[in-house]
Short mmCIF file of C-alpha atoms in Angstrom, two decimals:
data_model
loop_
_atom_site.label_atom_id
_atom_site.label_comp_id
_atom_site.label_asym_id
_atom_site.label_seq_id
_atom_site.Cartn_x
_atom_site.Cartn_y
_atom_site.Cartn_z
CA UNK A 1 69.99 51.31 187.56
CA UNK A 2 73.22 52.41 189.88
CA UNK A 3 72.73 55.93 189.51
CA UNK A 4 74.05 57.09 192.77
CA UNK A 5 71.62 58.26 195.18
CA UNK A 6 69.14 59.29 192.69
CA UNK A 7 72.03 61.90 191.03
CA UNK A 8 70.01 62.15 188.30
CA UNK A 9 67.09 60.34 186.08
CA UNK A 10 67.48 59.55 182.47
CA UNK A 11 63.99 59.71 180.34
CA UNK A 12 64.10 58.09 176.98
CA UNK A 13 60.26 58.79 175.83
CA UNK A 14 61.27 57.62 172.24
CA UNK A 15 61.79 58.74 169.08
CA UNK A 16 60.14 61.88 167.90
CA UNK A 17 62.58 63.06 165.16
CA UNK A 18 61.65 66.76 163.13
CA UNK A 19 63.65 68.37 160.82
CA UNK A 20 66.29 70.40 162.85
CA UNK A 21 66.26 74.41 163.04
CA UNK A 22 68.74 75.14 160.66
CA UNK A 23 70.26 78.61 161.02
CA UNK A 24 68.56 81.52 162.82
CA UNK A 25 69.01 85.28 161.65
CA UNK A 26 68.77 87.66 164.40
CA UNK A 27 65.58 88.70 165.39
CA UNK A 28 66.47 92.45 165.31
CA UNK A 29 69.09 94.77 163.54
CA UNK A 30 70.76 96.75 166.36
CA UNK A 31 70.70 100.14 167.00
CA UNK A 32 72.53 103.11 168.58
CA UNK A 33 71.53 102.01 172.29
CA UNK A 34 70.96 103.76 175.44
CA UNK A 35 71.08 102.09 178.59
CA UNK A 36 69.26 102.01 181.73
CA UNK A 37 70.14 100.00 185.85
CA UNK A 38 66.80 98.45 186.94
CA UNK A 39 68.49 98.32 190.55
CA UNK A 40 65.38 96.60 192.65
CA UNK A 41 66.00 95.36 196.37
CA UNK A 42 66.72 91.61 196.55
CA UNK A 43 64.49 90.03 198.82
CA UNK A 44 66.16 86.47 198.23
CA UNK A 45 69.66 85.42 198.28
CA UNK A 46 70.76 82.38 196.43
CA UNK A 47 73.68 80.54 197.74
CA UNK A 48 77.01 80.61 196.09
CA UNK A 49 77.76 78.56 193.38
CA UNK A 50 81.45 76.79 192.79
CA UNK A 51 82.15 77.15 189.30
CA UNK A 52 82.00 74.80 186.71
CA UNK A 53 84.92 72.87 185.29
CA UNK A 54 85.16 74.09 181.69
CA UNK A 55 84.42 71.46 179.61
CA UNK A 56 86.65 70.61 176.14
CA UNK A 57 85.81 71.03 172.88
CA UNK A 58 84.65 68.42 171.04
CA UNK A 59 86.48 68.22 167.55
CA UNK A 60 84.02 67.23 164.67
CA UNK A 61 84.39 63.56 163.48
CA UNK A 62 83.71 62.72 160.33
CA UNK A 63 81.73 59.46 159.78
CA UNK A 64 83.13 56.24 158.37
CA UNK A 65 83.52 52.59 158.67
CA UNK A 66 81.44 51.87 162.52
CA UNK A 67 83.30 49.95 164.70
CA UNK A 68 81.94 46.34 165.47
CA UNK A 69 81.13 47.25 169.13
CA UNK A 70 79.52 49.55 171.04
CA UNK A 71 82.54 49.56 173.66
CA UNK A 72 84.00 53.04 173.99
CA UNK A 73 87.81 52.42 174.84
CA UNK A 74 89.43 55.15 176.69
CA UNK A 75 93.24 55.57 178.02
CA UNK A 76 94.12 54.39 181.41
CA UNK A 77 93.66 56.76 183.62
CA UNK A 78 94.97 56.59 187.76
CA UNK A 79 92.93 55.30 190.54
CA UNK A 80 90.65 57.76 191.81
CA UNK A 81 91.52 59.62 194.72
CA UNK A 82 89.55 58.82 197.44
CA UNK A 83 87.86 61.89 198.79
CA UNK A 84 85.81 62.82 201.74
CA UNK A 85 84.19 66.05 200.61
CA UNK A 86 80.33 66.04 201.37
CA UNK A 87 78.48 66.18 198.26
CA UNK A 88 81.32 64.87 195.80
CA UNK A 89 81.09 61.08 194.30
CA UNK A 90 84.33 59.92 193.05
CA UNK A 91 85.55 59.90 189.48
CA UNK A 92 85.16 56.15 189.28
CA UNK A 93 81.51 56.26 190.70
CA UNK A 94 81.10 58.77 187.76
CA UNK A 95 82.79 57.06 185.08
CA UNK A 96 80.64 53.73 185.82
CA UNK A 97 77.38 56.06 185.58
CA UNK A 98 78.82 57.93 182.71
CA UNK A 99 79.09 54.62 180.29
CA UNK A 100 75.80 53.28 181.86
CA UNK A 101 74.30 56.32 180.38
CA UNK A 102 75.74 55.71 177.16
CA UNK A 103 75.12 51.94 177.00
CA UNK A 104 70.82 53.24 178.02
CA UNK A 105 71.07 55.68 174.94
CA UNK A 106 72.63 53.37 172.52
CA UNK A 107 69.77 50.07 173.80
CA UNK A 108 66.91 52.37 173.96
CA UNK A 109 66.91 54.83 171.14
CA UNK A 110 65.77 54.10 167.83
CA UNK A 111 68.77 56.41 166.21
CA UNK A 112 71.07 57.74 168.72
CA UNK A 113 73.57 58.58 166.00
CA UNK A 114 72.07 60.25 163.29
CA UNK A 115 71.87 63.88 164.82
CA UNK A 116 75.25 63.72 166.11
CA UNK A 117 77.40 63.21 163.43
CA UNK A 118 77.04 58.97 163.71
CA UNK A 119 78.53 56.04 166.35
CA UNK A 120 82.19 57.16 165.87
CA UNK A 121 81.07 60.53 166.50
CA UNK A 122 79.07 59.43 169.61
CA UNK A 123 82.18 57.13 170.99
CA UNK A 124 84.61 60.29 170.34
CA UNK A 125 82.02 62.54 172.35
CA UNK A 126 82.03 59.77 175.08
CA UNK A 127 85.42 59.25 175.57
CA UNK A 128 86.25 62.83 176.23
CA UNK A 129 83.30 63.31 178.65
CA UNK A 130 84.92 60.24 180.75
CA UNK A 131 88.28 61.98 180.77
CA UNK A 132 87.03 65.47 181.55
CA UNK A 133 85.94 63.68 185.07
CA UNK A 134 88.59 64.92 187.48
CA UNK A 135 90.41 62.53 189.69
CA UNK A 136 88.95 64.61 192.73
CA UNK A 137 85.59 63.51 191.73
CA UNK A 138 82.58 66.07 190.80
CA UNK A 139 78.80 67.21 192.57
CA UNK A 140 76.05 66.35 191.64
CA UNK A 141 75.70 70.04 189.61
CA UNK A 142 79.29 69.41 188.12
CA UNK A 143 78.49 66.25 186.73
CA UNK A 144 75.14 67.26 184.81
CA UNK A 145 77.12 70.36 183.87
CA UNK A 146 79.20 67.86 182.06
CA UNK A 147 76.65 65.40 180.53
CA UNK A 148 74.23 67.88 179.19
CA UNK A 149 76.33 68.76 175.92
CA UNK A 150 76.49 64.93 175.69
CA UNK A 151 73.16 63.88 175.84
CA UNK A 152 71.93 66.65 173.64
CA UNK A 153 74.01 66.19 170.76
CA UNK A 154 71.56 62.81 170.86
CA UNK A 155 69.19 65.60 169.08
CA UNK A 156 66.35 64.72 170.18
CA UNK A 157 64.42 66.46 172.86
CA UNK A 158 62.60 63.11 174.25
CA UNK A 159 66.11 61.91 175.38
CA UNK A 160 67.12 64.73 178.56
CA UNK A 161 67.82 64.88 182.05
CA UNK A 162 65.05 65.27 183.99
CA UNK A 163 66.38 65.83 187.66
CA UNK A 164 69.52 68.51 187.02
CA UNK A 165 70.10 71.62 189.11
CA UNK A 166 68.53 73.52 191.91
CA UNK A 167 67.18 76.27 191.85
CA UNK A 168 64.46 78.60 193.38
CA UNK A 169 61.24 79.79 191.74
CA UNK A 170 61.08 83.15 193.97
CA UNK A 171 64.60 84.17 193.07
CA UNK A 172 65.66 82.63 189.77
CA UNK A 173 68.89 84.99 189.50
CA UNK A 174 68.73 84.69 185.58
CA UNK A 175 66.83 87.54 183.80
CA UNK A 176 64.11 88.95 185.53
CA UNK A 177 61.65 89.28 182.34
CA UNK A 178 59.36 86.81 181.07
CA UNK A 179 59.34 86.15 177.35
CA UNK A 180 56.90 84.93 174.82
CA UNK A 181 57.96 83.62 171.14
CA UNK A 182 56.63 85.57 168.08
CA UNK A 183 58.04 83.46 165.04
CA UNK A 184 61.79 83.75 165.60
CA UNK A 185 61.50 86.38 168.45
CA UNK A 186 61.40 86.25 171.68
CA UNK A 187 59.16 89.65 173.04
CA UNK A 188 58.87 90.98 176.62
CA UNK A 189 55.60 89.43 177.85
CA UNK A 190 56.18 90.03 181.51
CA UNK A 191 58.11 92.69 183.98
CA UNK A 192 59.00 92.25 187.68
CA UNK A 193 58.05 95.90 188.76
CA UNK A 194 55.56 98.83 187.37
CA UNK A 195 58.61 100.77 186.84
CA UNK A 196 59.72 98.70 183.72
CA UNK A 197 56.47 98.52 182.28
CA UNK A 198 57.73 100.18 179.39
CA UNK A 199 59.33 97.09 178.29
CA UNK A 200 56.70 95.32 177.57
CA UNK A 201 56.75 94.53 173.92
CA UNK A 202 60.01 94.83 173.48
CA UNK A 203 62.09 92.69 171.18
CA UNK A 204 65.02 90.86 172.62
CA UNK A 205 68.11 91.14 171.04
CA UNK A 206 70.97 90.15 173.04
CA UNK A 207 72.07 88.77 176.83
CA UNK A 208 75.05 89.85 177.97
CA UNK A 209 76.53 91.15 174.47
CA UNK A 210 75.30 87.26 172.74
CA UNK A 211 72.48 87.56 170.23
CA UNK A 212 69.58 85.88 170.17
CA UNK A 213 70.64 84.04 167.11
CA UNK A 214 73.55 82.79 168.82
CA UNK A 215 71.54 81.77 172.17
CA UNK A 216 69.77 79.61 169.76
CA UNK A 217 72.79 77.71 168.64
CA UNK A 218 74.26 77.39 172.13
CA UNK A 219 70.62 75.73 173.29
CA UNK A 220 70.90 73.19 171.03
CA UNK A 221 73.99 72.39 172.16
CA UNK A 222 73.02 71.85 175.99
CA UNK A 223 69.40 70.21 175.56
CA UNK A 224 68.23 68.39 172.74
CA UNK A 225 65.47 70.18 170.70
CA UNK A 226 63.30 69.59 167.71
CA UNK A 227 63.44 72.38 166.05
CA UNK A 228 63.35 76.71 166.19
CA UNK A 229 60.10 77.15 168.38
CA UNK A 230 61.55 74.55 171.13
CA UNK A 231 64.81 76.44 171.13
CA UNK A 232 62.92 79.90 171.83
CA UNK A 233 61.00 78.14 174.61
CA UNK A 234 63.73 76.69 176.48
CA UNK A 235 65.45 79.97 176.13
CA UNK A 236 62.23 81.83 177.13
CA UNK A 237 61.36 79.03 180.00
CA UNK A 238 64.54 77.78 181.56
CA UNK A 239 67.56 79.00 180.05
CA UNK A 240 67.07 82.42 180.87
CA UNK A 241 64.84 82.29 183.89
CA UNK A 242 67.54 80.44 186.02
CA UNK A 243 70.96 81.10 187.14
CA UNK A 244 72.18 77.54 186.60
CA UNK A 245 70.67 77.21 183.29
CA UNK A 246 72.09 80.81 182.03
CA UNK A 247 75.70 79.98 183.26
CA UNK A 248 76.09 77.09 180.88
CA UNK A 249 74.37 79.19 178.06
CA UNK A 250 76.81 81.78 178.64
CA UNK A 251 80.40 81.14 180.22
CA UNK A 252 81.57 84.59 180.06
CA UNK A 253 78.69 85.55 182.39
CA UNK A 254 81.52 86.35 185.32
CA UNK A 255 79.32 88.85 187.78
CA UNK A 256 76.29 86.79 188.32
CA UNK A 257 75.04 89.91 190.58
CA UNK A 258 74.15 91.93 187.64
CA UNK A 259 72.98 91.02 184.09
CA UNK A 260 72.61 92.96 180.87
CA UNK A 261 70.15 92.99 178.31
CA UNK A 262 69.51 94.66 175.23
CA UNK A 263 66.11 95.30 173.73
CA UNK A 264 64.57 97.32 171.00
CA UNK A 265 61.27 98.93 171.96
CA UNK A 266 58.26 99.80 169.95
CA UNK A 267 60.17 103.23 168.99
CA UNK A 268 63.04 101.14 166.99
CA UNK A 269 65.55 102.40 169.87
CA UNK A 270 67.87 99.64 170.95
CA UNK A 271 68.31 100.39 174.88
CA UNK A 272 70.62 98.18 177.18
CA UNK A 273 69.48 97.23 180.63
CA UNK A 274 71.24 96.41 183.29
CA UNK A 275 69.47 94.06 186.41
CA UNK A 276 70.36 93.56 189.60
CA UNK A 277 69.99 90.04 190.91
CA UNK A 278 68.66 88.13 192.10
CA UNK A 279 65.00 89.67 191.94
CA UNK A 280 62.02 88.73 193.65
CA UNK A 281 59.40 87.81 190.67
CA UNK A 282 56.37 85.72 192.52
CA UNK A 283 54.25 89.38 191.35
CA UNK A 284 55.09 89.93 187.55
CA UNK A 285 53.40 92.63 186.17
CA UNK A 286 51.81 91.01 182.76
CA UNK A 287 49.37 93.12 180.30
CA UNK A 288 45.89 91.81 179.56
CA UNK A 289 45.19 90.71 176.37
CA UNK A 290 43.47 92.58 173.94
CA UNK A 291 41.84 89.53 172.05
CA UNK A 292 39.47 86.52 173.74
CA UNK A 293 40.32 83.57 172.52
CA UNK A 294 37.63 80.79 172.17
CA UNK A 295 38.28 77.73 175.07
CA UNK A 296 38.44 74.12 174.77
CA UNK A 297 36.34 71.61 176.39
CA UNK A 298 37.97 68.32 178.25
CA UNK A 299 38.93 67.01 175.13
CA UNK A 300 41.34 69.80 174.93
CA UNK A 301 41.06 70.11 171.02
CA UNK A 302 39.25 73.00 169.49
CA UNK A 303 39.16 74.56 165.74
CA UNK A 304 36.70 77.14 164.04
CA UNK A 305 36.65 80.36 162.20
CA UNK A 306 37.14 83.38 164.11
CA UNK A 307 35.32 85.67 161.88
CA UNK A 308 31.80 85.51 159.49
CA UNK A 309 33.95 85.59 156.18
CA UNK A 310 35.80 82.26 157.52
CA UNK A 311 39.34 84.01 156.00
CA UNK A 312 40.34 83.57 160.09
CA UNK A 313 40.86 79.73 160.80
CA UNK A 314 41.73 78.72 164.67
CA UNK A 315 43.33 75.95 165.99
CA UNK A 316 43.50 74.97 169.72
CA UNK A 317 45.42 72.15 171.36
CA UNK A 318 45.48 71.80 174.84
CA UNK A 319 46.86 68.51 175.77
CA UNK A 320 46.39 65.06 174.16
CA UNK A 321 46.53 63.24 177.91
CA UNK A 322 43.00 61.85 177.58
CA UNK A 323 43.26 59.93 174.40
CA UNK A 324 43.42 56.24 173.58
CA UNK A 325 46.79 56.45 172.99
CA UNK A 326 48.37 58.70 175.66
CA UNK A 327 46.41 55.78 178.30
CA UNK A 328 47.95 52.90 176.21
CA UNK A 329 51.38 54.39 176.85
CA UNK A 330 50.74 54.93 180.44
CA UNK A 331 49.55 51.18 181.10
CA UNK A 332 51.07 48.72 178.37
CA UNK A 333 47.74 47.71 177.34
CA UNK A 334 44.35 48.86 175.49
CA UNK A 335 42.50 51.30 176.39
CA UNK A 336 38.77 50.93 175.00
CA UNK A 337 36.42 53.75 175.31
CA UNK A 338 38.85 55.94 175.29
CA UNK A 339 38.46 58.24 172.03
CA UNK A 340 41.69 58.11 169.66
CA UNK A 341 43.67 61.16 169.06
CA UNK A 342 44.78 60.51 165.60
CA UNK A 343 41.07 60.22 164.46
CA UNK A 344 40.09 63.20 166.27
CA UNK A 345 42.32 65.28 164.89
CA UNK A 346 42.03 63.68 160.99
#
C-alpha cells in the first residue's frame, strides 16, 4: 500500500448494511431564548489551523447503464508543481493515493455503490475529488478534509478513515459539554465547571444557529453511519467534542474562539450559550445516577427482569470480543472452546 508516510489508514471491516436513518425532526421546538457567556480561563492553547479548501458540490447522478470498467477518466490536468513546503505532498502523490483508495473500496466491499446513488455515481464523486486536489499539493489534514465526504457516501460505517486529524483530549476546542442520546436527542450529560451545572439535562437544539436535525444530515455526509443512533453518537463523541471534526460539520463556524449553543432546559426556556474556547475538560462535572443497573460478567451479555411483575425486561451487551467468532476473525482460523455468540444470544 503507497500511502505516503502512513498519511492515513483505510479499514474495510466488511459489510454491515442497516436500513439508513431516513429524516430526523428536530428534537425540540424553539423558544423565545435568553442567552448566557460561559467565559472560563483557557488553560490550553491549540495551534492555529490553515483553513480548509472548500470542497465542490457534488451534483446528484442519476443511475443508468454502468460503464464496463472500473477506470475513472478525468481531464488532463498540468504537471504538479513541485513544492518544498514541510508537511505538503504533491498533487500527483495525492492523486495516485486518491484512485488507490477508490480501486481498495471498489475490490473489497461487497456493495460500494448501492448507498451512493450506484458506480456512475461513485466515478462522478471520484473524479471531482481528484480535481479538487490543488496543483500546490495539500497536508495531511487537507487531504482527509477532502476524502471524508467521499468515503462516506460509501454508507457504510465499517468503511472510514481511521488515522485523520489531530487533536488534543485536554483542550478539544469544540463544545465543551458532553452529550448522551435519548431516542432522537442528544441531552447534556456532562459540564466542564460547577457553574453550568444547571445545564445538565438540557436538550440540545442547535450549534451555532444549525439544528440538531440538520447536524444529523451533515454527519452522514462526512462519516458513513448505519443509521439515527450512530449519527447522534458521532455527533455526541467526535463531531462536537473536537475542533477539527466541528469545522467540517459546520463551515460557517468563522471565530473558532467562541461557540454558541442553544438548549432548552427542564423549564421549556430555550437559552443560548456562548463558550469560550478552548476549555480545559480533563474534570467534567457529571451527575450520579439515580438507578443501579445490574452488571455483566466476562461474557459481557446479561438480560433479566428488573422488577417482581417481570413488565421491566433488561438487556445488557457489553462487548462480543470473547466469542468464537470475534477470535475466528482475528486469526483466519477456528477457534474451539470458544463459546459462539450467535447461540448465546438465540
Amino acid at each position: 500500500m503507497s500511502f505516503r508516510h502512513k498519511v492515513f489508514a483505510l479499514v474495510m471491516l466488511g459489510s454491515l448494511l442497516v436500513a439508513g436513518c431516513g429524516s430526523v425532526k428536530p428534537a425540540v421546538t424553539p423558544q423565545p431564548v435568553a442567552t448566557t457567556r460561559i467565559a472560563l480561563e483557557p488553560t490550553h492553547t491549540l495551534p492555529p489551523q490553515t483553513a480548509p479548501p472548500v470542497l465542490p458540490t457534488v451534483p446528484s447522478v442519476a443511475t443508468g447503464s454502468e460503464p464496463s470498467t472500473t477506470t475513472t477518466e478525468i481531464a488532463p490536468v498540468p504537471s504538479a508543481v513541485p513544492t518544498t513546503r514541510p508537511g505538503y505532498f504533491s498533487r500527483d502523490q495525492l492523486i495516485e493515493d486518491a484512485r488507490q483508495l477508490a480501486e481498495i473500496i471498489e475490490s473489497a466491499h461487497p456493495e460500494p455503490y448501492i448507498n451512493g446513488g450506484g458506480k456512475i455515481a461513485f466515478h462522478r464523486r471520484l473524479h471531482d475529488l481528484l480535481n479538487a486536489i490543488p496543483e500546490g499539493g495539500m497536508t495531511q489534514e487537507e487531504f482527509v478534509r477532502l476524502l471524508r465526504p467521499f468515503i462516506a457516501a460509501v454508507g457504510d460505517a465499517h468503511t472510514e478513515l481511521w488515522s485523520d486529524y489531530s487533536v488534543s483530549n485536554h483542550a478539544p476546542g469544540g463544545v465543551p459539554l458532553r452529550f448522551g442520546i435519548v431516542e432522537e436527542s442528544l441531552y447534556v450529560a456532562g459540564v466542564p465547571d460547577e457553574g453550568s451545572r444547571d445545564f445538565i439535562g438540557a436538550a440540545l437544539v442547535s450549534v451555532e444557529g444549525v439544528p440538531l436535525a440538520e447536524l444529523c444530515e451533515r454527519q452522514r455526509k462526512i462519516q458513513g453511519t448505519e443509521n439515527q443512533y450512530h449519527a447522534l453518537y458521532l455527533l455526541a463523541n467526535r463531531s462536537l467534542w473536537y475542533k477539527p471534526v466541528l469545522e467540517d460539520l459546520l463551515p460557517e463556524w468563522q471565530d473558532s474562539d467562541h461557540v454558541s449553543v442553544e438548549l432548552q432546559l427542564s423549564s421549556g426556556e430555550v437559552q443560548e450559550v456562548v463558550f469560550d474556547l478552548p476549555q480545559d475538560v480533563e474534570a467534567m462535572h457529571t451527575p450520579e445516577s439515580q438507578v443501579t443497573l445490574p452488571a455483566t460478567d466476562e461474557s459481557g451479555f446479561l438480560y433479566q427482569f428488573m422488577d417482581e411483575e417481570q413488565r421491566i425486561a433488561y438487556l445488557r451487551i457489553d462487548h462480543m470480543s470473547h466469542y468464537r467468532e470475534a477470535r475466528e476473525m482475528e486469526t483466519g482460523g477456528p477457534a474451539p472452546g470458544l463459546p459462539s455468540a450467535t447461540e448465546t444470544f438465540r
